[in-house]
Each structure stands twice: as C-alpha cells, then as structure tokens.
CSV table of C-alpha atoms and ligand atoms in Angstrom, one decimal:
chain,number,residue,atom,x,y,z
A,1,UNK,CA,2.9,88.1,-102.0
A,2,UNK,CA,0.4,89.0,-104.8
A,3,UNK,CA,-2.9,88.1,-103.4
A,4,UNK,CA,-5.9,87.8,-105.8
A,5,UNK,CA,-9.3,87.8,-104.0
A,6,UNK,CA,-11.6,84.8,-104.7
A,7,UNK,CA,-14.5,85.5,-107.0
A,8,UNK,CA,-16.6,82.9,-105.2
A,9,UNK,CA,-17.1,82.0,-101.5
A,10,UNK,CA,-14.0,80.9,-99.8
A,11,UNK,CA,-13.7,77.2,-99.1
A,12,UNK,CA,-12.7,76.9,-95.4
A,13,UNK,CA,-11.9,74.3,-92.8
A,14,UNK,CA,-11.7,74.5,-89.1
A,15,UNK,CA,-8.5,72.9,-87.6
A,16,UNK,CA,-9.2,72.3,-83.9
A,17,UNK,CA,-12.7,72.2,-82.6
A,18,UNK,CA,-12.2,72.9,-78.9
A,19,UNK,CA,-13.4,75.6,-76.5
A,20,UNK,CA,-12.7,78.7,-78.6
A,21,UNK,CA,-14.4,77.2,-81.7
A,22,UNK,CA,-17.7,78.3,-80.0
A,23,UNK,CA,-16.8,81.9,-80.6
A,24,UNK,CA,-14.7,81.7,-83.7
A,25,UNK,CA,-17.6,80.0,-85.5
A,26,UNK,CA,-19.6,83.2,-85.2
A,27,UNK,CA,-17.7,84.8,-88.1
A,28,UNK,CA,-18.6,81.8,-90.3
A,29,UNK,CA,-22.3,81.2,-89.5
A,30,UNK,CA,-24.6,82.7,-92.0
A,31,UNK,CA,-21.7,84.3,-93.9
A,32,UNK,CA,-22.1,84.3,-97.7
A,33,UNK,CA,-18.3,84.9,-98.0
A,34,UNK,CA,-17.5,81.4,-96.9
A,35,UNK,CA,-18.4,77.8,-97.4
A,36,UNK,CA,-17.2,75.5,-94.6
A,37,UNK,CA,-16.1,72.3,-96.3
A,38,UNK,CA,-14.2,70.5,-93.5
A,39,UNK,CA,-13.8,70.0,-89.8
A,40,UNK,CA,-10.6,68.6,-88.3
A,41,UNK,CA,-9.9,67.4,-84.8
A,42,UNK,CA,-8.4,64.1,-83.5
A,43,UNK,CA,-11.3,63.9,-81.0
A,44,UNK,CA,-14.2,62.0,-82.5
A,45,UNK,CA,-16.5,63.5,-79.9
A,46,UNK,CA,-15.5,67.1,-80.9
A,47,UNK,CA,-16.1,66.3,-84.6
A,48,UNK,CA,-19.5,64.8,-83.9
A,49,UNK,CA,-20.5,67.8,-81.8
A,50,UNK,CA,-19.4,70.4,-84.3
A,51,UNK,CA,-20.8,68.6,-87.3
A,52,UNK,CA,-24.2,69.8,-86.1
A,53,UNK,CA,-23.2,73.3,-87.2
A,54,UNK,CA,-22.0,72.1,-90.6
A,55,UNK,CA,-23.8,68.9,-91.7
A,56,UNK,CA,-22.4,69.1,-95.2
A,57,UNK,CA,-18.7,69.4,-94.1
A,58,UNK,CA,-16.4,66.4,-94.3
A,59,UNK,CA,-14.6,65.5,-91.1
A,60,UNK,CA,-11.0,64.4,-90.6
A,61,UNK,CA,-8.7,63.5,-87.6
A,62,UNK,CA,-5.8,65.5,-88.9
A,63,UNK,CA,-4.9,68.3,-91.4
A,64,UNK,CA,-2.7,65.8,-93.3
A,65,UNK,CA,-5.7,63.5,-93.8
A,66,UNK,CA,-7.7,66.5,-95.1
A,67,UNK,CA,-4.8,67.5,-97.5
A,68,UNK,CA,-4.6,64.0,-98.9
A,69,UNK,CA,-8.4,63.6,-99.3
A,70,UNK,CA,-8.4,65.7,-102.5
A,71,UNK,CA,-11.0,68.1,-101.0
A,72,UNK,CA,-10.3,71.6,-102.2
A,73,UNK,CA,-9.6,74.1,-99.4
A,74,UNK,CA,-8.6,77.7,-99.7
A,75,UNK,CA,-8.2,78.8,-96.1
A,76,UNK,CA,-8.1,77.3,-92.6
A,77,UNK,CA,-9.2,78.6,-89.3
A,78,UNK,CA,-6.5,77.3,-87.0
A,79,UNK,CA,-7.7,76.8,-83.4
A,80,UNK,CA,-4.9,74.5,-82.1
A,81,UNK,CA,-3.2,74.4,-78.7
A,82,UNK,CA,-0.4,76.9,-78.8
A,83,UNK,CA,2.5,74.3,-78.6
A,84,UNK,CA,1.2,73.0,-82.0
A,85,UNK,CA,1.0,76.4,-83.7
A,86,UNK,CA,4.4,76.6,-85.3
A,87,UNK,CA,4.7,73.1,-86.8
A,88,UNK,CA,0.9,73.0,-87.6
A,89,UNK,CA,1.0,76.3,-89.5
A,90,UNK,CA,4.1,75.5,-91.4
A,91,UNK,CA,2.5,72.2,-92.5
A,92,UNK,CA,-0.8,73.9,-93.5
A,93,UNK,CA,0.9,76.7,-95.4
A,94,UNK,CA,2.8,73.9,-97.2
A,95,UNK,CA,-0.5,72.4,-98.2
A,96,UNK,CA,-1.3,75.7,-100.0
A,97,UNK,CA,-3.9,77.0,-97.5
A,98,UNK,CA,-4.2,80.5,-96.3
A,99,UNK,CA,-4.1,80.5,-92.5
A,100,UNK,CA,-6.1,82.5,-90.0
A,101,UNK,CA,-4.3,81.6,-86.7
A,102,UNK,CA,-5.5,82.1,-83.2
A,103,UNK,CA,-3.1,84.1,-81.0
A,104,UNK,CA,-0.5,83.7,-79.5
A,105,UNK,CA,1.4,83.2,-82.7
A,106,UNK,CA,4.0,80.9,-81.1
A,107,UNK,CA,6.5,80.8,-78.3
A,108,UNK,CA,9.7,82.2,-79.7
A,109,UNK,CA,11.3,84.2,-82.5
A,110,UNK,CA,12.8,81.3,-84.3
A,111,UNK,CA,9.4,79.6,-84.7
A,112,UNK,CA,7.9,82.9,-85.8
A,113,UNK,CA,10.5,83.3,-88.5
A,114,UNK,CA,9.9,79.7,-89.6
A,115,UNK,CA,6.2,80.5,-90.0
A,116,UNK,CA,6.8,83.7,-91.9
A,117,UNK,CA,9.2,81.9,-94.2
A,118,UNK,CA,6.7,79.2,-94.9
A,119,UNK,CA,4.1,81.8,-95.8
A,120,UNK,CA,6.5,83.4,-98.2
A,121,UNK,CA,7.7,80.1,-99.7
A,122,UNK,CA,4.1,78.9,-100.4
A,123,UNK,CA,2.9,82.4,-101.4
A,124,UNK,CA,0.0,82.2,-98.9
A,125,UNK,CA,-1.3,84.6,-96.3
A,126,UNK,CA,-0.6,84.0,-92.6
A,127,UNK,CA,-2.9,86.1,-90.5
A,128,UNK,CA,-2.7,86.1,-86.7
A,129,UNK,CA,-6.2,87.0,-85.5
A,130,UNK,CA,-6.8,89.3,-82.5
A,131,UNK,CA,-10.4,89.7,-81.8
A,132,UNK,CA,-9.8,92.5,-79.4
A,133,UNK,CA,-9.0,94.8,-82.4
A,134,UNK,CA,-12.6,94.2,-83.3
A,135,UNK,CA,-14.2,94.9,-79.9
A,136,UNK,CA,-16.4,97.9,-80.5
A,137,UNK,CA,-15.7,99.7,-77.2
A,138,UNK,CA,-11.9,99.4,-77.9
A,139,UNK,CA,-12.3,100.6,-81.5
A,140,UNK,CA,-14.2,103.6,-80.2
A,141,UNK,CA,-11.6,104.2,-77.5
A,142,UNK,CA,-9.0,104.4,-80.3
A,143,UNK,CA,-11.1,106.8,-82.3
A,144,UNK,CA,-11.6,109.0,-79.2
A,145,UNK,CA,-7.9,109.1,-78.4
A,146,UNK,CA,-7.1,110.0,-82.0
A,147,UNK,CA,-9.9,112.6,-82.3
A,148,UNK,CA,-8.3,115.1,-79.9
A,149,UNK,CA,-11.5,115.0,-77.8
A,150,UNK,CA,-9.5,114.4,-74.6
A,151,UNK,CA,-6.5,116.4,-75.8
A,152,UNK,CA,-3.1,114.8,-76.4
A,153,UNK,CA,-2.5,111.3,-75.0
A,154,UNK,CA,-0.2,111.6,-72.0
A,155,UNK,CA,-0.3,108.0,-70.7
A,156,UNK,CA,-2.5,104.9,-70.3
A,157,UNK,CA,-3.3,102.0,-68.0
A,158,UNK,CA,-4.6,98.5,-68.5
A,159,UNK,CA,-5.9,96.2,-65.8
A,160,UNK,CA,-6.6,92.6,-65.8
A,161,UNK,CA,-7.9,90.5,-62.9
A,162,UNK,CA,-8.4,86.7,-63.3
A,163,UNK,CA,-11.0,85.5,-60.9
A,164,UNK,CA,-11.6,82.0,-59.5
A,165,UNK,CA,-15.4,81.9,-59.8
A,166,UNK,CA,-17.9,82.4,-62.5
A,167,UNK,CA,-17.9,82.2,-66.3
A,168,UNK,CA,-18.2,79.3,-68.7
A,169,UNK,CA,-16.8,75.8,-68.3
A,170,UNK,CA,-13.4,75.2,-69.6
A,171,UNK,CA,-12.5,71.5,-70.1
A,172,UNK,CA,-9.5,70.2,-68.2
A,173,UNK,CA,-7.9,69.3,-71.5
A,174,UNK,CA,-7.8,73.0,-72.5
A,175,UNK,CA,-5.9,73.7,-69.3
A,176,UNK,CA,-3.4,70.9,-69.8
A,177,UNK,CA,-1.5,72.5,-72.6
A,178,UNK,CA,-1.7,75.8,-70.9
A,179,UNK,CA,0.1,74.3,-67.9
A,180,UNK,CA,2.7,72.9,-70.4
A,181,UNK,CA,3.1,76.5,-71.7
A,182,UNK,CA,3.5,77.8,-68.1
A,183,UNK,CA,6.3,75.4,-67.5
A,184,UNK,CA,8.0,76.8,-70.6
A,185,UNK,CA,7.7,80.3,-69.2
A,186,UNK,CA,4.7,81.3,-71.3
A,187,UNK,CA,1.9,81.7,-68.8
A,188,UNK,CA,-1.8,82.1,-69.3
A,189,UNK,CA,-2.1,85.6,-67.9
A,190,UNK,CA,0.9,87.4,-69.4
A,191,UNK,CA,1.4,85.4,-72.6
A,192,UNK,CA,-1.8,83.8,-73.6
A,193,UNK,CA,-4.6,86.2,-72.6
A,194,UNK,CA,-2.0,88.9,-72.2
A,195,UNK,CA,-1.2,88.7,-75.9
A,196,UNK,CA,-4.4,90.7,-76.5
A,197,UNK,CA,-3.4,93.5,-74.2
A,198,UNK,CA,0.0,93.7,-75.8
A,199,UNK,CA,-1.6,93.8,-79.2
A,200,UNK,CA,-4.0,96.6,-78.2
A,201,UNK,CA,-1.1,98.6,-76.9
A,202,UNK,CA,0.8,98.5,-80.3
A,203,UNK,CA,-2.5,99.0,-82.2
A,204,UNK,CA,-3.4,102.1,-80.1
A,205,UNK,CA,0.0,103.9,-79.8
A,206,UNK,CA,2.5,102.3,-82.2
A,207,UNK,CA,5.9,100.7,-81.9
A,208,UNK,CA,7.5,100.2,-78.5
A,209,UNK,CA,11.0,101.2,-77.6
A,210,UNK,CA,11.4,100.0,-74.0
A,211,UNK,CA,9.8,97.4,-71.7
A,212,UNK,CA,10.3,96.8,-68.0
A,213,UNK,CA,8.6,94.0,-66.2
A,214,UNK,CA,8.2,92.1,-62.9
A,215,UNK,CA,6.4,88.8,-63.6
A,216,UNK,CA,5.2,86.9,-60.6
A,217,UNK,CA,4.2,83.3,-59.9
A,218,UNK,CA,1.2,82.0,-58.0
A,219,UNK,CA,0.7,78.4,-57.1
A,220,UNK,CA,-3.0,77.8,-57.3
A,221,UNK,CA,-3.0,74.0,-57.0
A,222,UNK,CA,-0.6,71.1,-57.0
A,223,UNK,CA,1.6,71.6,-60.1
A,224,UNK,CA,-0.6,74.5,-61.3
A,225,UNK,CA,1.0,77.9,-61.4
A,226,UNK,CA,-0.2,81.2,-62.8
A,227,UNK,CA,2.0,84.1,-63.8
A,228,UNK,CA,0.6,86.7,-61.4
A,229,UNK,CA,0.9,89.2,-59.8
A,230,UNK,CA,2.7,90.8,-62.7
A,231,UNK,CA,3.4,94.4,-63.7
A,232,UNK,CA,4.6,95.5,-67.1
A,233,UNK,CA,5.4,99.1,-68.1
A,234,UNK,CA,6.7,100.3,-71.4
A,235,UNK,CA,7.3,103.4,-73.6
A,236,UNK,CA,6.2,103.8,-77.2
A,237,UNK,CA,8.4,105.4,-79.7
A,238,UNK,CA,6.1,108.4,-79.7
A,239,UNK,CA,6.9,108.9,-76.0
A,240,UNK,CA,3.5,107.6,-74.6
A,241,UNK,CA,3.9,105.3,-71.6
A,242,UNK,CA,1.7,102.4,-70.7
A,243,UNK,CA,1.3,100.3,-67.5
A,244,UNK,CA,-0.5,97.0,-67.2
A,245,UNK,CA,-1.2,95.3,-63.9
A,246,UNK,CA,-2.2,91.6,-63.7
A,247,UNK,CA,-3.6,90.0,-60.7
A,248,UNK,CA,-5.5,86.8,-59.6
A,249,UNK,CA,-8.4,87.0,-57.2
A,250,UNK,CA,-9.2,83.4,-56.5
A,251,UNK,CA,-12.3,83.9,-54.4
A,252,UNK,CA,-13.9,86.6,-56.5
A,253,UNK,CA,-17.1,85.9,-58.4
A,254,UNK,CA,-17.2,87.6,-61.7
A,255,UNK,CA,-20.3,87.5,-63.8
A,256,UNK,CA,-19.2,86.5,-67.3
A,257,UNK,CA,-20.6,84.6,-70.3
A,258,UNK,CA,-17.0,83.5,-71.1
A,259,UNK,CA,-13.7,83.6,-69.2
A,260,UNK,CA,-13.6,85.3,-65.8
A,261,UNK,CA,-11.4,88.1,-66.8
A,262,UNK,CA,-12.1,91.6,-65.4
A,263,UNK,CA,-10.4,94.1,-67.8
A,264,UNK,CA,-10.0,97.9,-68.1
A,265,UNK,CA,-8.2,100.3,-70.5
A,266,UNK,CA,-7.9,103.9,-69.5
A,267,UNK,CA,-6.3,106.5,-71.7
A,268,UNK,CA,-5.3,109.8,-70.0
A,269,UNK,CA,-5.4,112.8,-72.3
A,270,UNK,CA,-4.1,116.3,-71.6
A,271,UNK,CA,-7.7,117.5,-70.9
A,272,UNK,CA,-9.6,114.4,-70.1
A,273,UNK,CA,-9.7,110.6,-70.1
A,274,UNK,CA,-11.5,107.7,-71.9
A,275,UNK,CA,-12.0,104.4,-70.2
A,276,UNK,CA,-13.2,101.0,-71.4
A,277,UNK,CA,-14.8,99.4,-68.4
A,278,UNK,CA,-15.0,95.7,-69.3
A,279,UNK,CA,-14.4,93.3,-72.2
A,280,UNK,CA,-14.5,89.5,-71.6
A,281,UNK,CA,-16.5,89.6,-68.3
A,282,UNK,CA,-19.2,91.8,-67.0
A,283,UNK,CA,-17.4,93.4,-64.0
A,284,UNK,CA,-18.4,97.0,-64.1
A,285,UNK,CA,-22.1,97.3,-65.1
A,286,UNK,CA,-21.7,100.9,-66.4
A,287,UNK,CA,-21.6,101.7,-70.1
A,288,UNK,CA,-18.6,100.0,-71.6
A,289,UNK,CA,-17.0,103.3,-72.6
A,290,UNK,CA,-16.9,106.5,-70.7
A,291,UNK,CA,-15.2,109.7,-71.9
A,292,UNK,CA,-14.5,112.7,-69.6
A,293,UNK,CA,-13.4,116.0,-71.0
A,294,UNK,CA,-13.9,119.7,-70.0
A,295,UNK,CA,-15.9,118.8,-66.9
A,296,UNK,CA,-18.4,116.6,-68.6
A,297,UNK,CA,-18.7,112.8,-68.7
A,298,UNK,CA,-20.0,111.1,-71.8
A,299,UNK,CA,-21.2,107.5,-71.6
A,300,UNK,CA,-21.7,105.2,-74.6
A,301,UNK,CA,-24.7,103.0,-74.0
A,302,UNK,CA,-25.3,101.4,-77.3
A,303,UNK,CA,-21.9,99.9,-78.3
A,304,UNK,CA,-21.9,96.2,-79.2
A,305,UNK,CA,-20.0,95.2,-76.0
A,306,UNK,CA,-20.6,91.5,-76.1
A,307,UNK,CA,-17.0,90.0,-76.2
A,308,UNK,CA,-18.2,87.3,-78.6
A,309,UNK,CA,-19.1,89.9,-81.2
A,310,UNK,CA,-15.4,90.7,-81.6
A,311,UNK,CA,-14.8,87.1,-82.7
A,312,UNK,CA,-17.6,87.4,-85.2
A,313,UNK,CA,-16.3,90.7,-86.6
A,314,UNK,CA,-12.7,89.5,-86.7
A,315,UNK,CA,-13.7,86.3,-88.7
A,316,UNK,CA,-16.0,88.3,-91.0
A,317,UNK,CA,-13.2,90.8,-91.7
A,318,UNK,CA,-10.8,87.9,-92.7
A,319,UNK,CA,-13.3,86.2,-94.9
A,320,UNK,CA,-14.5,89.4,-96.6
A,321,UNK,CA,-10.8,90.3,-97.3
A,322,UNK,CA,-10.2,86.9,-98.9
A,323,UNK,CA,-13.4,87.1,-100.9
A,324,UNK,CA,-13.3,90.7,-102.0
A,325,UNK,CA,-9.9,92.2,-101.0
A,326,UNK,CA,-11.5,94.8,-98.7
A,327,UNK,CA,-8.8,95.8,-96.3
A,328,UNK,CA,-6.4,96.6,-94.9
A,329,UNK,CA,-6.1,93.2,-93.3
A,330,UNK,CA,-5.8,93.3,-89.5
A,331,UNK,CA,-3.3,91.7,-88.2
A,332,UNK,CA,-0.4,90.4,-90.3
A,333,UNK,CA,2.2,87.8,-89.4
A,334,UNK,CA,4.8,90.6,-89.1
A,335,UNK,CA,2.7,92.6,-86.8
A,336,UNK,CA,2.2,89.5,-84.6
A,337,UNK,CA,6.0,89.2,-84.4
A,338,UNK,CA,6.1,92.7,-82.9
A,339,UNK,CA,3.6,91.5,-80.2
A,340,UNK,CA,5.8,88.4,-79.6
A,341,UNK,CA,8.8,90.7,-79.2
A,342,UNK,CA,6.9,92.8,-76.7
A,343,UNK,CA,6.1,89.7,-74.6
A,344,UNK,CA,9.7,88.4,-74.9
A,345,UNK,CA,11.1,91.8,-73.9
A,346,UNK,CA,8.9,91.6,-70.7
A,347,UNK,CA,10.3,88.2,-69.9
A,348,UNK,CA,13.9,89.3,-70.5
A,349,UNK,CA,13.4,92.4,-68.4
A,350,UNK,CA,11.8,90.5,-65.5
A,351,UNK,CA,14.5,87.8,-65.5
A,352,UNK,CA,17.1,90.6,-65.2
A,353,UNK,CA,15.6,92.5,-62.3
A,354,UNK,CA,13.3,94.8,-64.3
A,355,UNK,CA,15.8,96.7,-66.5
A,356,UNK,CA,14.7,98.4,-69.7
A,357,UNK,CA,14.7,96.2,-72.8
A,358,UNK,CA,14.2,97.2,-76.4
A,359,UNK,CA,12.0,94.6,-78.1
A,360,UNK,CA,13.5,95.4,-81.5
A,361,UNK,CA,16.9,94.3,-80.3
A,362,UNK,CA,16.0,90.9,-78.9
A,363,UNK,CA,18.1,88.2,-80.6
A,364,UNK,CA,17.1,84.6,-80.1
A,365,UNK,CA,19.7,81.9,-80.3
A,366,UNK,CA,19.2,78.2,-81.1
A,367,UNK,CA,19.2,75.9,-78.1
A,368,UNK,CA,17.0,73.5,-76.1
A,369,UNK,CA,13.4,74.6,-75.6
A,370,UNK,CA,14.3,75.4,-72.0
A,371,UNK,CA,17.1,77.6,-73.1
A,372,UNK,CA,14.9,79.4,-75.6
A,373,UNK,CA,12.3,80.0,-72.8
A,374,UNK,CA,14.6,81.3,-70.2
A,375,UNK,CA,18.1,82.3,-71.2
A,376,UNK,CA,18.3,81.6,-74.9
A,377,UNK,CA,18.2,85.1,-76.2
A,378,UNK,CA,20.5,88.0,-75.8
A,379,UNK,CA,19.1,91.5,-75.3
A,380,UNK,CA,20.6,94.9,-75.6
A,381,UNK,CA,19.4,97.1,-72.7
A,382,UNK,CA,17.6,100.1,-73.9
A,383,UNK,CA,19.8,102.2,-71.7
A,384,UNK,CA,23.5,101.6,-71.1
A,385,UNK,CA,23.2,99.6,-67.9
A,386,UNK,CA,26.4,97.6,-68.3
A,387,UNK,CA,27.8,99.0,-65.0
A,388,UNK,CA,24.7,98.1,-63.0
A,389,UNK,CA,24.6,94.5,-64.3
A,390,UNK,CA,27.5,93.5,-62.1
A,391,UNK,CA,26.4,90.9,-59.6
A,392,UNK,CA,23.1,90.1,-61.3
A,393,UNK,CA,23.2,86.4,-61.9
A,394,UNK,CA,20.2,86.2,-64.2
A,395,UNK,CA,21.3,89.3,-65.9
A,396,UNK,CA,24.7,87.9,-66.8
A,397,UNK,CA,23.0,84.9,-68.4
A,398,UNK,CA,20.5,86.8,-70.3
A,399,UNK,CA,22.0,90.1,-71.2
A,400,UNK,CA,24.7,91.2,-73.4
A,401,UNK,CA,25.3,94.9,-73.4
A,402,UNK,CA,26.2,95.9,-77.0
B,501,NAD,N1,-8.9,85.0,-78.8
B,501,NAD,C1,-9.1,84.5,-77.5
B,501,NAD,O1,-9.6,85.3,-76.7
B,501,NAD,C2,-8.8,83.1,-77.2
B,501,NAD,C3,-9.5,82.5,-76.1
B,501,NAD,C4,-9.2,81.2,-75.8
B,501,NAD,C5,-8.3,80.5,-76.5
B,501,NAD,N2,-7.6,81.1,-77.6
B,501,NAD,C6,-6.7,80.4,-78.4
B,501,NAD,O2,-7.3,79.5,-79.2
B,501,NAD,C7,-6.5,78.3,-79.4
B,501,NAD,C8,-7.3,77.1,-79.0
B,501,NAD,O3,-7.6,77.2,-77.6
B,501,NAD,P1,-8.8,76.4,-77.0
B,501,NAD,O4,-9.1,77.0,-75.6
B,501,NAD,O5,-10.0,76.2,-77.9
B,501,NAD,O6,-8.1,75.0,-76.8
B,501,NAD,P2,-8.8,73.5,-76.6
B,501,NAD,O7,-7.8,72.7,-76.0
B,501,NAD,O8,-10.1,73.7,-76.0
B,501,NAD,O9,-9.1,73.1,-78.1
B,501,NAD,C9,-8.0,72.6,-79.0
B,501,NAD,C10,-8.6,71.6,-79.9
B,501,NAD,O10,-7.6,71.2,-80.8
B,501,NAD,C11,-7.7,69.8,-81.0
B,501,NAD,N3,-6.4,69.3,-81.5
B,501,NAD,C12,-5.3,68.9,-80.9
B,501,NAD,N4,-4.4,68.5,-81.7
B,501,NAD,C13,-4.9,68.7,-83.0
B,501,NAD,C14,-4.4,68.4,-84.3
B,501,NAD,N5,-3.1,68.0,-84.5
B,501,NAD,N6,-5.1,68.7,-85.3
B,501,NAD,C15,-6.4,69.2,-85.2
B,501,NAD,N7,-6.9,69.5,-83.9
B,501,NAD,C16,-6.2,69.2,-82.9
B,501,NAD,C17,-8.0,69.3,-79.7
B,501,NAD,O11,-8.6,68.0,-79.7
B,501,NAD,C18,-9.0,70.3,-79.2
B,501,NAD,O12,-10.4,70.0,-79.6
B,501,NAD,C19,-5.2,78.6,-78.7
B,501,NAD,O13,-4.3,79.2,-79.5
B,501,NAD,C20,-5.7,79.6,-77.6
B,501,NAD,O14,-4.6,80.4,-77.1
B,501,NAD,C21,-7.9,82.4,-77.9
C-alpha cells in the first residue's frame, strides 16, 4: 500500500483494556506523536479504571460503537484476547483504521490470510507488535552477533522456565481465554509467550527451513493444562541451528515485576559467546548481557533491561512511523505469518513424532476448528521420510509426503 505519514499527531484508540494495557500504554503516555481519543472495552470497570490515564478520551463498549460514533480515529492499539484477533482485526481494518495488534497474530494460516487480505482491501497497515524486538539487551545481542566480535555464529540456545510463584497478579479472566486456546492446541508457553521466542529467532538469524519438536502437556489443576515440557529445534536457511527448551517449575519463586518467566538467549560464536541472562523476570541478577571472547568476559551494566521498556519503545516506534514515516517498521503482517508458520511447523512435527517440517510448505485446509488445530493441515517433510512414516498413526493423518 502507499502510506502517507500524518502531518499531525495520530488519533488513536485502545481496543481492550486488560492486563497488558498496563505495559502497552507506556508507548502512548507523554508521546507527542499521538492523541488518545477513545478507549474500548465491554467491561465498564476497565473503562472507568483506564479513563484515569486519558480523561479526555471517549469510552465505548465495542469497536463497532466507536466506529458508528463519528469520532475520527487513525489507528488502534488492539489488545484483545487471541480468539478475537482475526474477526476483530478484519472488522477494524474495514472501519479504515491502521492496526497495531498484540501477538500472537492468530491461530491458523487461513485467519492470517483473511487479516492480510483485509489490510490490502482497505489500504491500511496491519502491524503485529513484538516488544521483544525492542528489548535493549536483545538488540545488543543481535548487534554483537553481527559484529563478528564472537566470530561466526555456530549455534544458539533459548531457555524459558515458567514458575508458579512471584510476579504480578493476573486476573482469572485473562487465563480463561488462554485455557480456551490450550484446548485448541495453542498453549500459553509454546504459542502465546513462545511467539516472542520464535520471533526473535527469525529476527536474529533469518528464515527457517526445518523444525523438529516434542511438545508436552502438564496438568497443573483441574481442567488446567500447560504445554510443557517442550523442546523445539530448528535450522535456519543460513545453516545456523537453534534449540529452545521450555519447562514449568511450579514451586519456584521468581522475582519479577511482571510474569514469572525466567528466560535466556545464548549465541555461540566460533570464538566466544554472548548471553542475555533475563528478560521478563529478574532470575539471574548479573548484567543482562555478557559477552565472552578471546579469554575475556565483557558485561553490560547499563542497558535498559526493564522488560516494560520494550513495550514503551515498540509503541513509540509504531507511532513515530505513522506520524513521520521513520522506519523500517518492525514487524509486518507478513513477517508475523512467518512466525505463525514456525509455530505450526512445531505442532505438526510434534504430532508426527518429531520429524523435520519445513514451515514454508505448510498448507492449511478448511475444516472445523478442531481439525484446523490438530490435523487440518498437510505438511511436506523437509527430508524424504515417506518410508519411515509407515505405522505412524498421527503422521498418516497429518502428513502428506510430496
Ligand atoms: N507482548 C506480551 O508480552 C504480552 C503479554 C501478555 C499478553 N499479551 C497479549 O495481549 C493481548 C491481551 O492480553 P491480556 O493479558 O491483556 O488479556 P486480558 O484478558 O487481561 O484483557 C483483554 C481485554 O479485552 C477486553 N475485551 C474482550 N472482548 C472485547 C471486545 N470485543 N472489544 C474490546 N475489548 C474486549 C476484555 O474485557 C479485557 O479487558 C493478547 O493478545 C495477549 O496474547 C502480550
């Protein structure tokens, strides 16, 4: 599309005023690139609570009410539960609003295409935000890997531990739709929070040609399951391999101002390594980035390693881009589809005993939501495994060697 930046502050509305609003709002507060004109949420309590930040903004119970009010809106910050993303975004693009959508984009490729088509048809921008791309220690990690300081990248590792104790309060209503997602095969660890890790992998080392996965299930309460332990490995088109291990430690206390998520990224270079020690939580209390090369360890003590700052900077980047055209814009709808394909390839691999799956070759067919979640797409194995598929029940359902 041909986008012309606004020559005045962008008129924006928040759609969804739940838990993550607390961090997304940081890109908007005190920002001369934007004027917040509306707040939308069916919950009267949420509207009243958030109105304290924006006393001048009008409030509405739905996006449709806002659209029919006659109030002029340029862009919306969409913070809806994931099951509402696809229909909600298509509707809002249709109203003529640019959309900044929280990740994960949506649950399947058909919905993703519907969203991209709606953006094209309405000549509006669909951005899928990923605040991790604005987390300063990760940005520095990327710069170090690209600088040659640790030699050539020979591999990397990501780690994520969800702990049962610590962190901020998450209302039960925020978990309810996550449980719904889990029942559809889109769990909170691999798909929801995991989306960020998959994004960082593509951002760091480019397109992915093969994914292998073993996705587990842990019942943590009656009717409450989490998708761990899980292990996902992959190879980028440039030959670099990554591995990500995901675990739950129910009894562990993790100091965190936000979610209790202990995370690590470690890039191994031919002559050293670089490691981000934490992100969402405050697990390792060392400097957030350490770089080892040539027998010396370098520690970064002054990075802005508050996870919330990544939301602030992601939001500011979007609003600056709309207002002034300063770019390139991180991260487009098409790039988000690559992340979705990465996740779906992991599910397809796991359902088929861990074989290699090429994310670019996933084909999703129409069917019931349950089919779409489990067996509704055909994949082409990255290697010719037709012979070894014999006797694999799940594989026969899911895979079609082409
Ligand atoms: N970037 C991150 O690290 C991060 C962290 C947490 C959540 N998220 C994402 O943010 C989004 C929201 O998550 P959350 O934890 O804030 O959820 P939440 O359940 O706390 O908040 C969702 C809000 O949307 C409102 N809502 C429901 N239907 C609506 C409708 N039709 N129109 C307008 N508002 C409606 C609800 O009343 C609620 O206030 C999800 O996509 C989630 O995956 C991202």
